[in-house]
PDB file of C-alpha atoms in Angstrom:
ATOM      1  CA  UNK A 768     -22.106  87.147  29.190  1.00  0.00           C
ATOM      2  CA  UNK A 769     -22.191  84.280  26.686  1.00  0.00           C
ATOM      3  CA  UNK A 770     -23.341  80.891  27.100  1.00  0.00           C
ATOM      4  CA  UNK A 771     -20.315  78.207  27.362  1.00  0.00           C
ATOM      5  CA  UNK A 772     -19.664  76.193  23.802  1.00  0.00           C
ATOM      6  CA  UNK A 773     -21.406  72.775  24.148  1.00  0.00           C
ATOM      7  CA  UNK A 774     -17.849  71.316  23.280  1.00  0.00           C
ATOM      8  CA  UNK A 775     -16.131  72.984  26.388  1.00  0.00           C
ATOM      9  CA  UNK A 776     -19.040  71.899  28.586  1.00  0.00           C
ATOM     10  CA  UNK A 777     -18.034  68.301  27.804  1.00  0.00           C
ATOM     11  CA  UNK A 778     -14.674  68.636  28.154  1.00  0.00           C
ATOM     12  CA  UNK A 779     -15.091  70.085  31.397  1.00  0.00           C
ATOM     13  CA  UNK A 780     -17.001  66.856  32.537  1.00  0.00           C
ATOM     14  CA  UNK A 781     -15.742  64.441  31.482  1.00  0.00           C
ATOM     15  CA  UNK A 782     -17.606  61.676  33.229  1.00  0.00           C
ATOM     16  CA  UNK A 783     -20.839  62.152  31.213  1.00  0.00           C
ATOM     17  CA  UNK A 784     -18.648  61.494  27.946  1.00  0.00           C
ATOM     18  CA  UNK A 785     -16.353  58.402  29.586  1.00  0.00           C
ATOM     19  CA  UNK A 786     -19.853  57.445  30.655  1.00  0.00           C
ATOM     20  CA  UNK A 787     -21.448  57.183  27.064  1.00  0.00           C
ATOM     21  CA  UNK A 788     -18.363  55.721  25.801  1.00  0.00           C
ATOM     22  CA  UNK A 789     -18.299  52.834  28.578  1.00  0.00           C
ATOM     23  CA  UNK A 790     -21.836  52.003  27.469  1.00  0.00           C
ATOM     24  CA  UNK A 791     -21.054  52.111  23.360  1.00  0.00           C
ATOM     25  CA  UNK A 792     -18.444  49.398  24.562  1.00  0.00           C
ATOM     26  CA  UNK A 793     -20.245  47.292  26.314  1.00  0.00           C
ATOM     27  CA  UNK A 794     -23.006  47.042  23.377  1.00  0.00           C
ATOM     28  CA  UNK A 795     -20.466  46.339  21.354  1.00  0.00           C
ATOM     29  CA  UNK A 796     -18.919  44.018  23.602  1.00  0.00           C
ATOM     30  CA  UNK A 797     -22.156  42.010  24.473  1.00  0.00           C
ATOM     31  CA  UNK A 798     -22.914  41.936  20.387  1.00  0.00           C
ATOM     32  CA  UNK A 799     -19.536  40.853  18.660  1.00  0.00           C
ATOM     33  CA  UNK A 800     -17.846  39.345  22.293  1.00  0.00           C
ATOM     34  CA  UNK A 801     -14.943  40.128  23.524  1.00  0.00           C
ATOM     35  CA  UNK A 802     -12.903  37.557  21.951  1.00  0.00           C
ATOM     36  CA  UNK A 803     -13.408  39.395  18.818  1.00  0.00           C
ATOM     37  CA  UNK A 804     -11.939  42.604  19.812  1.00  0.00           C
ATOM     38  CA  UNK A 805      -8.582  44.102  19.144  1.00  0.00           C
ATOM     39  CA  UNK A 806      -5.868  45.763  20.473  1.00  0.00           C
ATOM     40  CA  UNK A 807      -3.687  47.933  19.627  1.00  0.00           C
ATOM     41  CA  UNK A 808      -5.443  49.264  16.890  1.00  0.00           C
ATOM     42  CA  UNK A 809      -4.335  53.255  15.050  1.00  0.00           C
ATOM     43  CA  UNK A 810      -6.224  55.734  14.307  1.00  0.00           C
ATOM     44  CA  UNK A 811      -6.996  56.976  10.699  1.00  0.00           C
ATOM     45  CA  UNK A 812      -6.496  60.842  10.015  1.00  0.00           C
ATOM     46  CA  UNK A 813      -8.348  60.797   7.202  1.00  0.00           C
ATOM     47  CA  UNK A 814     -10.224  58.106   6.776  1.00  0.00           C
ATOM     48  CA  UNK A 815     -14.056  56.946   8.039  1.00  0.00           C
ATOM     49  CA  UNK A 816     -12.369  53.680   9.627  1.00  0.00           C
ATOM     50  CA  UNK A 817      -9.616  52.659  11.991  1.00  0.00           C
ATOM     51  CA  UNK A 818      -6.292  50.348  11.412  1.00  0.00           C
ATOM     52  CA  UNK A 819      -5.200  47.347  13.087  1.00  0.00           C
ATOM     53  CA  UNK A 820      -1.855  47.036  11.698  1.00  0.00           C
ATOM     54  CA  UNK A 821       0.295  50.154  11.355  1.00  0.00           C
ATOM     55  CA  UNK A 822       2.103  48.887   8.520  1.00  0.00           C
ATOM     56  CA  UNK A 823      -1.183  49.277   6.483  1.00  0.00           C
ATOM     57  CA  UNK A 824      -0.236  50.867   2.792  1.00  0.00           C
ATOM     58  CA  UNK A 825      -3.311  53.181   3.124  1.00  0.00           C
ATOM     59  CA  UNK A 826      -2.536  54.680   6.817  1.00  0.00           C
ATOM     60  CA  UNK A 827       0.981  54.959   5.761  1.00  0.00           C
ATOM     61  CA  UNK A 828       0.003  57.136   2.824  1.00  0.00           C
ATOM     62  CA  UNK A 829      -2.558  59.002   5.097  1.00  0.00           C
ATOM     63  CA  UNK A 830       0.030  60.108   7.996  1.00  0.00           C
ATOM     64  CA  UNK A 831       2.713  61.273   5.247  1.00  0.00           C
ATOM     65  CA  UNK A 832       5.658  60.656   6.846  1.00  0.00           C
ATOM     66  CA  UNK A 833       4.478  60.914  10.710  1.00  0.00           C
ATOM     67  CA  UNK A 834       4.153  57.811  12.936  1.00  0.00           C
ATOM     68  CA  UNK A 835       0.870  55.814  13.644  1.00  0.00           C
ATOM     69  CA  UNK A 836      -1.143  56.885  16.714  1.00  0.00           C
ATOM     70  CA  UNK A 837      -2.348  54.206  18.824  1.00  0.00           C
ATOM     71  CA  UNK A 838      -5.865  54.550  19.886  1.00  0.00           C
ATOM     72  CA  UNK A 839      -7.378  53.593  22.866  1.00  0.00           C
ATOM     73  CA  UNK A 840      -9.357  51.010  24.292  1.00  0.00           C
ATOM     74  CA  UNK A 841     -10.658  47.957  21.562  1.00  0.00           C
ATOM     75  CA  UNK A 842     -11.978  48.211  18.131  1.00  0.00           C
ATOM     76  CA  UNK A 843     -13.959  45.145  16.863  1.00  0.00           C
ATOM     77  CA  UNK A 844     -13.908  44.481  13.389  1.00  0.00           C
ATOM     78  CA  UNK A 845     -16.954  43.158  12.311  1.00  0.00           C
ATOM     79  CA  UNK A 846     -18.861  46.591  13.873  1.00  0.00           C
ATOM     80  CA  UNK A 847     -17.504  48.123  10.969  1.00  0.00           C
ATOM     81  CA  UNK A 848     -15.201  49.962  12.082  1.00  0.00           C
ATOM     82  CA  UNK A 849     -11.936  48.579  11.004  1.00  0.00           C
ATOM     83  CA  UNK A 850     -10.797  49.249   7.226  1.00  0.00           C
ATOM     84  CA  UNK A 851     -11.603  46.425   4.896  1.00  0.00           C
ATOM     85  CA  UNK A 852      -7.986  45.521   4.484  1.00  0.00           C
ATOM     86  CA  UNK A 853      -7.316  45.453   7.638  1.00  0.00           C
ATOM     87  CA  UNK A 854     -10.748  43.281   8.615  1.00  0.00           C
ATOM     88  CA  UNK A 855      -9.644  40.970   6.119  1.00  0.00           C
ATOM     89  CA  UNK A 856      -6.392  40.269   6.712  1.00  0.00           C
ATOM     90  CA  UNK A 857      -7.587  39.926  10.319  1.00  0.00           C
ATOM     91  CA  UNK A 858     -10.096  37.075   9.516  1.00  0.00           C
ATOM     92  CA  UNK A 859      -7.386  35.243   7.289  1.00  0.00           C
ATOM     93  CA  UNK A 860      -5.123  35.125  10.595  1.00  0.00           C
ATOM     94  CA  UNK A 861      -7.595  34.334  13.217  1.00  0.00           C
ATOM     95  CA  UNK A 862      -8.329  31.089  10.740  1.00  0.00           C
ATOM     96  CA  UNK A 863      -4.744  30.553  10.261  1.00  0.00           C
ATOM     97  CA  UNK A 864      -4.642  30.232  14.099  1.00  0.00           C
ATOM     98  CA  UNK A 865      -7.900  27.730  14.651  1.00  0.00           C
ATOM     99  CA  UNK A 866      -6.762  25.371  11.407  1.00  0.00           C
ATOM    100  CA  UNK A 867      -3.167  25.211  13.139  1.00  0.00           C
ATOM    101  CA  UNK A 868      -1.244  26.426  10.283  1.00  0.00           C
TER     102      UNK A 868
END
C-alpha cells in the first residue's frame, strides 16, 4: 500500500487549511486594517497578482474570452497582492472619496 499524496491529505481536512488561512487573514487584517480591504476582488489565471475590477485590460486578455472568477474572502492592496493597475486606480478613488470630489 502507498502512502496518501500530501495534497489529498489536505483536502480531506480541511480545517487545518481553513485554519492557516483564517490566521494569514487576520495578520493581514491587524497590519493593513480592515478598512483597507476589498471585496469582490477576481482571480488572475495567469498572473502572480489578483484583480479588483473585472474590467481590467490585463485579466480580460488573460481569461480569453471566459468570464472573471470572483475570489473569496478580502484582498488588501497594499500586501501586494493586487496588480499595480488595479492598486492604483484603487488609491486614486479612495482619495477621490475623502477630498469629496
Amino acid at each position: 500500500m502507498t502512502a496518501p499524496h500530501p495534497g489529498d491529505v489536505i483536502a480531506q481536512h480541511p480545517t487545518v487549511l481553513e485554519a492557516a488561512i483564517a490566521l494569514a487573514d487576520a495578520d493581514l487584517r491587524d497590519r493593513h486594517g480592515s478598512e483597507n480591504s476589498v471585496e469582490p476582488w477576481y482571480i488572475a489565471p495567469d498572473g502572480p497578482a489578483d484583480h479588483i475590477y473585472p474590467t481590467r485590460p490585463g485579466l480580460r486578455r488573460s481569461l480569453r474570452g471566459a468570464e472573471p472568477q470572483q475570489g473569496s474572502g478580502v484582498l488588501y492592496p497594499d500586501a501586494g497582492d493586487v496588480c499595480g493597475w488595479c492598486r492604483r486606480v484603487w488609491h486614486a478613488r479612495r482619495k477621490e472619496q475623502t477630498d469629496g470630489r
